[in-house]
Every structure is written in structure tokens, then in C-alpha cells.
PDB file of C-alpha atoms and ligand atoms in Angstrom:
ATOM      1  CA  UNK A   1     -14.266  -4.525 -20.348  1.00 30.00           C
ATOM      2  CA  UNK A   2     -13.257  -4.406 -16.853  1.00 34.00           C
ATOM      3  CA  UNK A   3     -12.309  -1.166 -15.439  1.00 36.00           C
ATOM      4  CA  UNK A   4      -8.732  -1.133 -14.715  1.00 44.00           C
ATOM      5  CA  UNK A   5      -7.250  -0.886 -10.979  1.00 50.00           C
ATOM      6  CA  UNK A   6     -10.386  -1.626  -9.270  1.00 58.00           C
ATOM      7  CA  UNK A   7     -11.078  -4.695 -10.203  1.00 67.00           C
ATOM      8  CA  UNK A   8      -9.310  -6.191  -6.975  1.00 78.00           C
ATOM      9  CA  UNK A   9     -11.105  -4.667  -4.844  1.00 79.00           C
ATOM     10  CA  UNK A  10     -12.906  -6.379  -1.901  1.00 84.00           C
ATOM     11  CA  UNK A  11     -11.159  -9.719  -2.924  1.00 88.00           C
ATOM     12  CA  UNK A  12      -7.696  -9.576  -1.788  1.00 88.00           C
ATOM     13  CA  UNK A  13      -8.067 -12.289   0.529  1.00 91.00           C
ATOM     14  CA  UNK A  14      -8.867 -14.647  -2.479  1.00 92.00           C
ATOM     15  CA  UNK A  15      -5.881 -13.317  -4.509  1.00 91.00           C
ATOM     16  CA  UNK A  16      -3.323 -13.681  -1.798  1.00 92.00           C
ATOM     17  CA  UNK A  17      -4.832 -17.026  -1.016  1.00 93.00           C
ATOM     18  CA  UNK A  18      -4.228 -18.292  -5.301  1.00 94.00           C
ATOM     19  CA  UNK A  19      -1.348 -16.782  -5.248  1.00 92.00           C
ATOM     20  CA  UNK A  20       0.119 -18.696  -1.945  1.00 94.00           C
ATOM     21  CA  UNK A  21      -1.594 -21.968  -3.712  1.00 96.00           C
ATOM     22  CA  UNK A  22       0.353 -20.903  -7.183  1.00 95.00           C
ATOM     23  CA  UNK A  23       3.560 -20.821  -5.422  1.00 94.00           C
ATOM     24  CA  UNK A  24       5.092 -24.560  -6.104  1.00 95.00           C
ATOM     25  CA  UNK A  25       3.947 -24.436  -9.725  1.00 95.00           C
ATOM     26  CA  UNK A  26       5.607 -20.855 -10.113  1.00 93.00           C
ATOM     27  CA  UNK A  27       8.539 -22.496  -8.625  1.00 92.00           C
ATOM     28  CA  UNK A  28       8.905 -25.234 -11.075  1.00 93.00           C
ATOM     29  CA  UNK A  29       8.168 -22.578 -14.282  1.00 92.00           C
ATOM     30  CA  UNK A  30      11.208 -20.651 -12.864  1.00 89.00           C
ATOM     31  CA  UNK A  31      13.231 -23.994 -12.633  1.00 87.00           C
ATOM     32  CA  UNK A  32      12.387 -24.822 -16.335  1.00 89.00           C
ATOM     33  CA  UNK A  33      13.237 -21.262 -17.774  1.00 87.00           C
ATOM     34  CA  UNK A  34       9.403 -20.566 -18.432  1.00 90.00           C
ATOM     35  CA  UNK A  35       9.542 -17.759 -15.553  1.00 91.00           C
ATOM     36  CA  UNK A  36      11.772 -14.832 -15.569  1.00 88.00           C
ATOM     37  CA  UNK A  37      12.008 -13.052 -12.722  1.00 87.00           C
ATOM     38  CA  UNK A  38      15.712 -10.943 -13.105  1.00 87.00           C
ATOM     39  CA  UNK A  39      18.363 -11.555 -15.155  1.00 89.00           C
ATOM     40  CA  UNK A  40      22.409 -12.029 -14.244  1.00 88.00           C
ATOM     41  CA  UNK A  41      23.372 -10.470 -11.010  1.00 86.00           C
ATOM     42  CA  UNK A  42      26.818 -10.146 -12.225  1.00 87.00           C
ATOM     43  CA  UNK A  43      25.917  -7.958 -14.936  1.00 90.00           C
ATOM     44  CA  UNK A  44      25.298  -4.229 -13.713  1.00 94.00           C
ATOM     45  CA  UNK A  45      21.982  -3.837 -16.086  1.00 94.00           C
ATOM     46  CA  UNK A  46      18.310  -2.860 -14.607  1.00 94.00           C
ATOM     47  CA  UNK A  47      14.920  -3.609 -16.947  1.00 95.00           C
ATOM     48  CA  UNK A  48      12.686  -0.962 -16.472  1.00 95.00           C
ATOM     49  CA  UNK A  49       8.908  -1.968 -17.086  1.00 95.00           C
ATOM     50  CA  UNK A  50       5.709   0.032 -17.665  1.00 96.00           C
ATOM     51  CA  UNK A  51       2.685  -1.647 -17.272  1.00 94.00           C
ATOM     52  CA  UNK A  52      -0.831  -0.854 -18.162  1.00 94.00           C
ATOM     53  CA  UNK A  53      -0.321   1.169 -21.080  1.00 94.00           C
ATOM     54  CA  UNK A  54      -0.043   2.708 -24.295  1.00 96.00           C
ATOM     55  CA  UNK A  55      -1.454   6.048 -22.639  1.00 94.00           C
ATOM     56  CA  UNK A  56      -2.581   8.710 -24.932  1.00 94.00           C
ATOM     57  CA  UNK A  57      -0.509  11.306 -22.478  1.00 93.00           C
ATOM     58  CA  UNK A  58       1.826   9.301 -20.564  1.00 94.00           C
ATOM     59  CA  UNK A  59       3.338   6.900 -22.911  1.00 96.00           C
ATOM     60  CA  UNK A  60       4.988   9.679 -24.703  1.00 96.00           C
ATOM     61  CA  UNK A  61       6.505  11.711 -21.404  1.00 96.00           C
ATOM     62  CA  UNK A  62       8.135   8.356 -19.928  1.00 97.00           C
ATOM     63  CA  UNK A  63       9.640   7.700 -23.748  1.00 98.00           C
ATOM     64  CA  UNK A  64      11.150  11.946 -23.601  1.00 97.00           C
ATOM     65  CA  UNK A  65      12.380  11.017 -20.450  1.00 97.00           C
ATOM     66  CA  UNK A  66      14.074   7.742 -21.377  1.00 98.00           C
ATOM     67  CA  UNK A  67      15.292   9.105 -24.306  1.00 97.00           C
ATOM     68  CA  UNK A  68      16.756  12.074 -22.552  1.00 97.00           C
ATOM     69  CA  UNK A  69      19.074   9.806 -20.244  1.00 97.00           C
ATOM     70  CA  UNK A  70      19.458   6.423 -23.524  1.00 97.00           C
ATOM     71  CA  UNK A  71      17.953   4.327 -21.240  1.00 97.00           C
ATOM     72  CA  UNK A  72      15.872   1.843 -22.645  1.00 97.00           C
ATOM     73  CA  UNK A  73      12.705  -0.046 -20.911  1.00 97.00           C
ATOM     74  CA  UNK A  74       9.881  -2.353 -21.769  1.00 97.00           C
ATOM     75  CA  UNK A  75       6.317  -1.957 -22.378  1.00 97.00           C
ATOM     76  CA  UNK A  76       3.643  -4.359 -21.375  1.00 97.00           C
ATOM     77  CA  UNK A  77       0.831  -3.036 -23.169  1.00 97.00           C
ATOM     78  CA  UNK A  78      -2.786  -3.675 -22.421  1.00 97.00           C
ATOM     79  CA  UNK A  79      -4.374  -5.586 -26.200  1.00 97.00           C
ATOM     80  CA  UNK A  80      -7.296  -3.072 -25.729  1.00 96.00           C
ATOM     81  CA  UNK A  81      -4.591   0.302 -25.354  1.00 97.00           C
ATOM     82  CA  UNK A  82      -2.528  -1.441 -28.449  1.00 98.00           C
ATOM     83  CA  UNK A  83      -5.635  -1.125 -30.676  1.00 97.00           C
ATOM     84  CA  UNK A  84      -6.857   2.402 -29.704  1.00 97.00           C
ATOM     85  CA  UNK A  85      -3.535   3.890 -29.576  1.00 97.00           C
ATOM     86  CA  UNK A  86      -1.402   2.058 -32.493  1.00 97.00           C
ATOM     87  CA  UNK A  87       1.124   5.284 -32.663  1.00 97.00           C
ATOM     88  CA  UNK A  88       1.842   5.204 -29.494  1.00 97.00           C
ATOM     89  CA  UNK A  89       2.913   1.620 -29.666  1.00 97.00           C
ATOM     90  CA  UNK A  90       4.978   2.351 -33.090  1.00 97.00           C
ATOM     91  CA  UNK A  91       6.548   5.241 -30.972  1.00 97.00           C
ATOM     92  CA  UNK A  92       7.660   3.043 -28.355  1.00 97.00           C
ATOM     93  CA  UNK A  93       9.102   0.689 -30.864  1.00 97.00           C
ATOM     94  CA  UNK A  94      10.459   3.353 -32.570  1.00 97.00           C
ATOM     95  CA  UNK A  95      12.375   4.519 -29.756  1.00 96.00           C
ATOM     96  CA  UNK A  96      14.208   1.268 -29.754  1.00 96.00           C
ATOM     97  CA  UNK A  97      12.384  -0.329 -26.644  1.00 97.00           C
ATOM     98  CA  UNK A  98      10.944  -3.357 -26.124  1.00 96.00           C
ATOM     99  CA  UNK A  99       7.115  -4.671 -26.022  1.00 97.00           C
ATOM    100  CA  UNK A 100       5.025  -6.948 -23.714  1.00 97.00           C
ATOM    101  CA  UNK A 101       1.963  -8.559 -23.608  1.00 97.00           C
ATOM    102  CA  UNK A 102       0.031  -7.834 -20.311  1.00 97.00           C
ATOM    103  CA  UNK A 103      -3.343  -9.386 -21.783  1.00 97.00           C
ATOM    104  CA  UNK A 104      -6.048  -7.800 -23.894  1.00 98.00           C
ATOM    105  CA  UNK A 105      -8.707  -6.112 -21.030  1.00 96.00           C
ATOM    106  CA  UNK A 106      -6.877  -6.586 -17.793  1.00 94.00           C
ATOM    107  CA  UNK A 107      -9.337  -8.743 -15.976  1.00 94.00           C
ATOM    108  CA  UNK A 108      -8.563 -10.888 -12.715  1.00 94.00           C
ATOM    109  CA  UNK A 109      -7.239 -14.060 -13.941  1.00 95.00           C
ATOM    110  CA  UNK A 110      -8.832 -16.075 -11.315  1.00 95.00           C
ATOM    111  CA  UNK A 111     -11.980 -15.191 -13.316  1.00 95.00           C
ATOM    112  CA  UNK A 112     -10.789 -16.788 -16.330  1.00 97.00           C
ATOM    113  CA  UNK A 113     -11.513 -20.226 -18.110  1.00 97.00           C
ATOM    114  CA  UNK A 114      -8.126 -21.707 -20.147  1.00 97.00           C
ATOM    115  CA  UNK A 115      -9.334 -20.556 -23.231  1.00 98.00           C
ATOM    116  CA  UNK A 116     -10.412 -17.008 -22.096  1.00 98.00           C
ATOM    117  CA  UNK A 117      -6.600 -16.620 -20.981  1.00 97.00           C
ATOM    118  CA  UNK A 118      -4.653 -18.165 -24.163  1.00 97.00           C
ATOM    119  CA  UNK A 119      -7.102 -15.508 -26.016  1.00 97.00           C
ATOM    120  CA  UNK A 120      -6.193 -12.666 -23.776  1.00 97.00           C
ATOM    121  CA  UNK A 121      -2.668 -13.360 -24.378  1.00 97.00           C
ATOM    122  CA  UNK A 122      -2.607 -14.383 -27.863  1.00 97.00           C
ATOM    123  CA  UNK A 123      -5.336 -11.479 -29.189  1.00 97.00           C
ATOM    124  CA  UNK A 124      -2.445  -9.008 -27.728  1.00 97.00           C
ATOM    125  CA  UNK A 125       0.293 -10.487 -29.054  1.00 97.00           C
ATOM    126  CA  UNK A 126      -1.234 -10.379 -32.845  1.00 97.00           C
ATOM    127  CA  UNK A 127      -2.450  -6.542 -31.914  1.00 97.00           C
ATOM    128  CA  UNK A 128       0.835  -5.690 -31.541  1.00 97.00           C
ATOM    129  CA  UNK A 129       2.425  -7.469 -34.383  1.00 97.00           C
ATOM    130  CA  UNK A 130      -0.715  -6.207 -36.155  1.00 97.00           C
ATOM    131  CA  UNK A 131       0.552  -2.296 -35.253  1.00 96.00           C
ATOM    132  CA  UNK A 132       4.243  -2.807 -34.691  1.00 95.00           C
ATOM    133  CA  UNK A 133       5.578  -5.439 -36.502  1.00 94.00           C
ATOM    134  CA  UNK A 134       6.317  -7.187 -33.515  1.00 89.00           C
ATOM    135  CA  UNK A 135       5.151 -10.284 -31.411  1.00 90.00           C
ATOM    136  CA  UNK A 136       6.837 -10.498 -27.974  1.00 89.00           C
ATOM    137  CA  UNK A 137       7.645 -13.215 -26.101  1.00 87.00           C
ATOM    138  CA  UNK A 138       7.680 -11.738 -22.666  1.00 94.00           C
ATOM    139  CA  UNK A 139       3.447 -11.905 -20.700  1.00 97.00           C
ATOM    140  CA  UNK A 140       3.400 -10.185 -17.487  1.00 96.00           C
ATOM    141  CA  UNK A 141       0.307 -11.328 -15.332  1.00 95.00           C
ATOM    142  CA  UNK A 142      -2.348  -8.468 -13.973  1.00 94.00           C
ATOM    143  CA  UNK A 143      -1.398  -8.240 -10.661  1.00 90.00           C
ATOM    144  CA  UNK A 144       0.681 -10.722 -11.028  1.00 91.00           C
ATOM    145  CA  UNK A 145      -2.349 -12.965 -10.174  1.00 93.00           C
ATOM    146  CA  UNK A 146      -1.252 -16.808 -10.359  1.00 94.00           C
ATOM    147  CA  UNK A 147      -3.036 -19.525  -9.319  1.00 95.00           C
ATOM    148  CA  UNK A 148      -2.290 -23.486  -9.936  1.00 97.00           C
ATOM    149  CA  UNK A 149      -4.999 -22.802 -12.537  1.00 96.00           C
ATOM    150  CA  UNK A 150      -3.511 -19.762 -14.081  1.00 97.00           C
ATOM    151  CA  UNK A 151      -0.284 -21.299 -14.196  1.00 97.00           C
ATOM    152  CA  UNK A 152      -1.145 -24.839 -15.398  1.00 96.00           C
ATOM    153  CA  UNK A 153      -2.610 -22.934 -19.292  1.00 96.00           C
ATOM    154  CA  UNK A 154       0.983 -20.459 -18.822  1.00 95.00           C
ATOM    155  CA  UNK A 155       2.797 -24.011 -18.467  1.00 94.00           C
ATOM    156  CA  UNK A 156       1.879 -25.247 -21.995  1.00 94.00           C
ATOM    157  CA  UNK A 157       1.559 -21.460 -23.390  1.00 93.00           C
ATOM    158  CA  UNK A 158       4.623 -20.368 -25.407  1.00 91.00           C
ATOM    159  CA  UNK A 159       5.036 -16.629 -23.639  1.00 90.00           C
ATOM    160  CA  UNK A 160       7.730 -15.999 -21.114  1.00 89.00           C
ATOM    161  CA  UNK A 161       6.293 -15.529 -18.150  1.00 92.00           C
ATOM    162  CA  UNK A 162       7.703 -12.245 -16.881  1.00 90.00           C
ATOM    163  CA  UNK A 163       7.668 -11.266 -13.217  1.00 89.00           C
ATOM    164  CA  UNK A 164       9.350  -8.354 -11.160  1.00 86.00           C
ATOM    165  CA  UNK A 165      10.839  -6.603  -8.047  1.00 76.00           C
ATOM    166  CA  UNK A 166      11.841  -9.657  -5.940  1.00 55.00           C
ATOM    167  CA  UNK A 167       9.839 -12.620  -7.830  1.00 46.00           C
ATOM    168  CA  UNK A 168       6.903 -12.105  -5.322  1.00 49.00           C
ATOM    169  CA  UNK A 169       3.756 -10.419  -6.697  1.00 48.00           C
ATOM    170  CA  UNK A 170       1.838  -8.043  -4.497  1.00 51.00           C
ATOM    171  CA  UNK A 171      -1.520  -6.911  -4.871  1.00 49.00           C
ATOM    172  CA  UNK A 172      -0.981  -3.025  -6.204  1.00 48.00           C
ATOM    173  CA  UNK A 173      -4.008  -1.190  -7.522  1.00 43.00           C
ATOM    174  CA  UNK A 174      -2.269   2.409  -7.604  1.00 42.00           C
ATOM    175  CA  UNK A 175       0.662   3.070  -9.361  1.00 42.00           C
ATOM    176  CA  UNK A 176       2.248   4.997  -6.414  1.00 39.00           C
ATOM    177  CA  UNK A 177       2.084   2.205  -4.678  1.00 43.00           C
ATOM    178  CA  UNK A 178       3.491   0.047  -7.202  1.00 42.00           C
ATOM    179  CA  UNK A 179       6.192   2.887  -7.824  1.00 41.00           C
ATOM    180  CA  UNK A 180       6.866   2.924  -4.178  1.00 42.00           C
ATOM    181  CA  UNK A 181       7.884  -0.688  -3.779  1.00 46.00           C
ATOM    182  CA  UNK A 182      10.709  -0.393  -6.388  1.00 46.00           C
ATOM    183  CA  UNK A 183      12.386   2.045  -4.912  1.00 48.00           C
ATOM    184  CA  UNK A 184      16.262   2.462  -6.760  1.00 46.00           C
ATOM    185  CA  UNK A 185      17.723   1.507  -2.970  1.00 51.00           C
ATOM    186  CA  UNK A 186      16.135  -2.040  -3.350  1.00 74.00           C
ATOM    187  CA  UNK A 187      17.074  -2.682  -6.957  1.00 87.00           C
ATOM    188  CA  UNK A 188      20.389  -3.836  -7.736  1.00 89.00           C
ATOM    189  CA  UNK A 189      21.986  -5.718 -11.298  1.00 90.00           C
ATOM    190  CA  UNK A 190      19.843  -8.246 -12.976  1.00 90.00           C
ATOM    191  CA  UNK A 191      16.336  -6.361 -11.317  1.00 91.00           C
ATOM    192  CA  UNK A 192      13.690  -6.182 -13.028  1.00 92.00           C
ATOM    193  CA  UNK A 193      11.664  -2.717 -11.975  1.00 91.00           C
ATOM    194  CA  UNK A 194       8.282  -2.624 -12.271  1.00 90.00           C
ATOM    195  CA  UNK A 195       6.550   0.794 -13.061  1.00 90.00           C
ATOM    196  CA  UNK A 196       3.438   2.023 -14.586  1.00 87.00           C
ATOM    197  CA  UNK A 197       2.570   4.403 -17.435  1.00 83.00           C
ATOM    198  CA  UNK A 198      -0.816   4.061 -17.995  1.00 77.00           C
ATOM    199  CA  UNK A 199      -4.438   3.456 -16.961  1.00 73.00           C
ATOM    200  CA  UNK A 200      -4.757   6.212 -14.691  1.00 75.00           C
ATOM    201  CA  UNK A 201      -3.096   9.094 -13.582  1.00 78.00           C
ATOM    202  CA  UNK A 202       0.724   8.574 -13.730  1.00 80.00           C
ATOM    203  CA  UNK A 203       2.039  12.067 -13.604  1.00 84.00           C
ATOM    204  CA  UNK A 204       3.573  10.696  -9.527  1.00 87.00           C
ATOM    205  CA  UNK A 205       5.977   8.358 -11.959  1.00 87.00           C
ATOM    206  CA  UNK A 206       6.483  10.847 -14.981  1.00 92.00           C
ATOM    207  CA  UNK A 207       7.380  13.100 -12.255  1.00 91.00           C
ATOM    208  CA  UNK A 208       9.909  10.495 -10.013  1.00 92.00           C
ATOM    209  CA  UNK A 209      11.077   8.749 -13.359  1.00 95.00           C
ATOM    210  CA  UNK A 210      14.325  11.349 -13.994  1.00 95.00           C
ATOM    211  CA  UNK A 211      15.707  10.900 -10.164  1.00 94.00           C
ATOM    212  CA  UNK A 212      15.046   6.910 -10.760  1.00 93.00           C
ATOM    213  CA  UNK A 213      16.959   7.013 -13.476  1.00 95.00           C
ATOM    214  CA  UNK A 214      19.399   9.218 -12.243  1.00 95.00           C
ATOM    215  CA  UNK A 215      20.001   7.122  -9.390  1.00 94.00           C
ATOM    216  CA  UNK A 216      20.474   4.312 -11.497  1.00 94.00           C
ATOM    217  CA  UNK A 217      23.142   5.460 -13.143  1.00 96.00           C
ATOM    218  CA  UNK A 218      25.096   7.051 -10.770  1.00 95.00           C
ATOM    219  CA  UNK A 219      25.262   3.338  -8.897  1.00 94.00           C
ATOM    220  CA  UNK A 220      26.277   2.178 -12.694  1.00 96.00           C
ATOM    221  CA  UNK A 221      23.299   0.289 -13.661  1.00 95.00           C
ATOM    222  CA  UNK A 222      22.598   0.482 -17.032  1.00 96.00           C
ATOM    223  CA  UNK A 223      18.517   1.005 -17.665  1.00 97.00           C
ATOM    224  CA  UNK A 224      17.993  -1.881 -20.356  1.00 96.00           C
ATOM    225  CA  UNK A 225      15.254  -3.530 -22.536  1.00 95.00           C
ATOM    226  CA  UNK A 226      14.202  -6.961 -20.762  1.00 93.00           C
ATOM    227  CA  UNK A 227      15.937  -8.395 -24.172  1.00 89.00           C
ATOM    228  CA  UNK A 228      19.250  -6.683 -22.835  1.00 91.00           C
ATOM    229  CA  UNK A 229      19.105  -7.815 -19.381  1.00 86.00           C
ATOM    230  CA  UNK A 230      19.403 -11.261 -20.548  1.00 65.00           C
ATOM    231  CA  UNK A 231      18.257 -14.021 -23.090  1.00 48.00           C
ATOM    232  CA  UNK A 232      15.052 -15.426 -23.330  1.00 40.00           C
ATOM    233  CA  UNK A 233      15.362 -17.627 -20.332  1.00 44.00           C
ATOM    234  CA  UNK A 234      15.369 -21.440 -21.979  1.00 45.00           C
ATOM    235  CA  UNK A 235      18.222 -20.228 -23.950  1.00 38.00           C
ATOM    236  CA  UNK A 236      20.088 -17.660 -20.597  1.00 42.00           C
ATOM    237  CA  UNK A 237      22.847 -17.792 -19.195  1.00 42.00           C
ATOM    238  CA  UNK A 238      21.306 -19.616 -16.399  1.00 45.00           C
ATOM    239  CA  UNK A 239      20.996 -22.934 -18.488  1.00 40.00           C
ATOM    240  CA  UNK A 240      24.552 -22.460 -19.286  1.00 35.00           C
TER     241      UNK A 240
HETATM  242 ZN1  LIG B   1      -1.353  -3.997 -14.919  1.00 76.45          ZN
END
């Protein structure tokens, strides 16, 4: 298993560089409905997304807080997290948000062959049926790393492709940082905000999640499920 948040480090150049390469082919997913990056921007809703976890501390603290406002968000959980910590997946689901499959160990996609990836995707998705019943659609990227190659096995893989923020993906290794760049002021309806509640120390975004809330919903965006914010794109509102 690769440890978590470092495993970018020294090779930046080479991610930005795959990603830049990736960028037609992420195009044409988007075009297709095989890419979601936000949902209707006539529709004052917000998908709040926490990556990286279950966390055996954190997981529960962002759900209090959620729960304490009825906003509802969407876990991408790590395969690895979903079979350590099975309650804490149940307790998400429990607490009527949705799941996401952000692979089983985290690695560097670059790294990957085809059929190292479909397994990373598909070992999480049966985890979490496995523990919660459920098999989501929606696979968020680490790092949002994608290459042609990366791309090309998502292309003829069934999962949603799932990106954030703007649609770009930038290279974040701290959740601060990450945090920082999805700031309520640069969100508006159909966003999707990316956050993270596990694999490290997330007490910055337990501790900022109320106010980002807060903020939310005194500009009247509603904190939704990814589900909420719109269809599964091949059947959205943007093929209408
Ligand atoms: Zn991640």
C-alpha cells in the first residue's frame, strides 16, 4: 500500500504534464455524459464531497456536523478504509448520504496497468456493496490524475467519472490546501465541492465545515448528495 498524500511528491511535473495530455480525451468523456463535473446551474443545489476516507475519527464529526445543518454530501471512500472501517461506511449510509469509489489503495494512476485500475475500482465498489449494501456509480480519480492512458480503461469502464471545483484537477497533497481552493465565494449552483475527511489530519475542515455550510445556506444553496444535484449524467438533464 502506498502511503497516502505523499505519493506525488517529487513528480508533479509528470502529473501536470498527463494531465495536460488527458485533456482532449477528458473533453470528449464530458461530451458523452461519462464525466461529471457539476450539475444544473439553474438549480440552487451544492454536492459536498469528502475524499480519502472512512476515518476512524473524522468520518463521524463531518456526519454530526452535516446532520446538525440536513445537509447531505458524498463520500468517496478509499476500498482499503471501506474494509477496515465497515461502520463507519454503514454510518454514512445511514445518515442518508451518498457513497463513492475513489479506488482501493490510492496509488498514482500513471503507475497503473489497465487491469490494475478496473481492479482498483471494481475491488471498491464490491467492498462497499459488501459493507453497505451499496455499489456506486460515481469514481473520483486520486488527484484527479488523468492521462490518455487513464482515461482510455475509464472510457470503456461503467463508473461515472466524477470531477470537482471547476472541472480542472490540481495537484493537492494536503487537505488545507484542497479545502482552500473551494472556498464558498467560488462555488455557486450545480458545484461540486471537493473536501476531505480522511487520511490525515482533518480537524482544519471539521473545524471550517459549520461556516461552509453556513455560508451555503445563507446564499440559498442547498448542500446535496451528488445523486441530488443531478442524474447520472447519460440520463441528466443535459441530454435533455
Ligand atoms: Zn484522495
Amino acid at each position: 500500500m502506498t502511503a497516502e498524500g505523499g505519493t506525488l511528491t517529487g513528480r508533479a511535473e509528470e502529473y501536470f504534464e498527463g494531465v495536460r495530455r488527458g485533456e482532449p480525451a477528458q473533453k470528449a468523456l464530458t461530451a458523452a455524459g461519462r464525466c461529471f463535473e457539476h450539475g444544473r446551474r439553474d438549480v440552487p443545489k451544492v454536492a459536498l464531497t469528502f475524499d480519502d476516507g472512512p476515518d476512524p475519527v473524522f468520518t463521524r464529526q463531518v456526519l454530526e456536523i452535516l446532520d446538525r445543518y440536513g445537509a447531505r454530501a458524498t463520500f468517496f471512500c478509499v476500498g482499503h478504509h471501506v474494509a477496515a472501517l465497515p461502520d463507519e461506511v454503514r454510518r454514512i449510509v445511514a445518515g442518508g448520504h451518498g457513497l463513492g469509489n475513489h479506488s482501493w489503495s490510492h496509488p498514482f494512476l500513471f503507475d497503473l496497468t489497465p487491469g490494475q485500475l478496473r481492479e482498483q475500482i471494481d475491488r471498491t465498489t464490491e467492498e462497499l456493496d459488501r459493507v453497505a449494501g451499496t455499489a456506486p456509480a460515481w469514481f473520483r480519480p486520486p488527484y484527479g490524475a488523468l492521462s490518455p492512458e487513464v482515461l482510455a480503461v475509464l472510457a470503456e469502464h461503467p463508473a461515472t467519472l466524477t470531477m470537482w471545483g471547476r472541472g480542472r484537477p490540481r495537484l493537492v497533497a494536503a487537505g488545507a490546501r484542497a479545502d482552500r481552493q473551494d472556498r464558498p465565494g467560488g462555488v455557486g449552483p450545480g458545484s461540486v465541492v471537493l473536501m476531505h475527511e480522511g487520511a490525515g489530519d482533518r480537524g482544519q475542515t471539521v473545524a471550517a465545515l459549520p461556516a461552509i455550510v453556513e455560508g451555503l445556506l445563507a446564499r440559498g444553496l442547498e448542500p446535496v448528495a451528488l445523486d441530488e444535484l443531478a442524474p447520472p449524467p447519460r440520463t441528466g438533464p443535459e441530454g435533455a
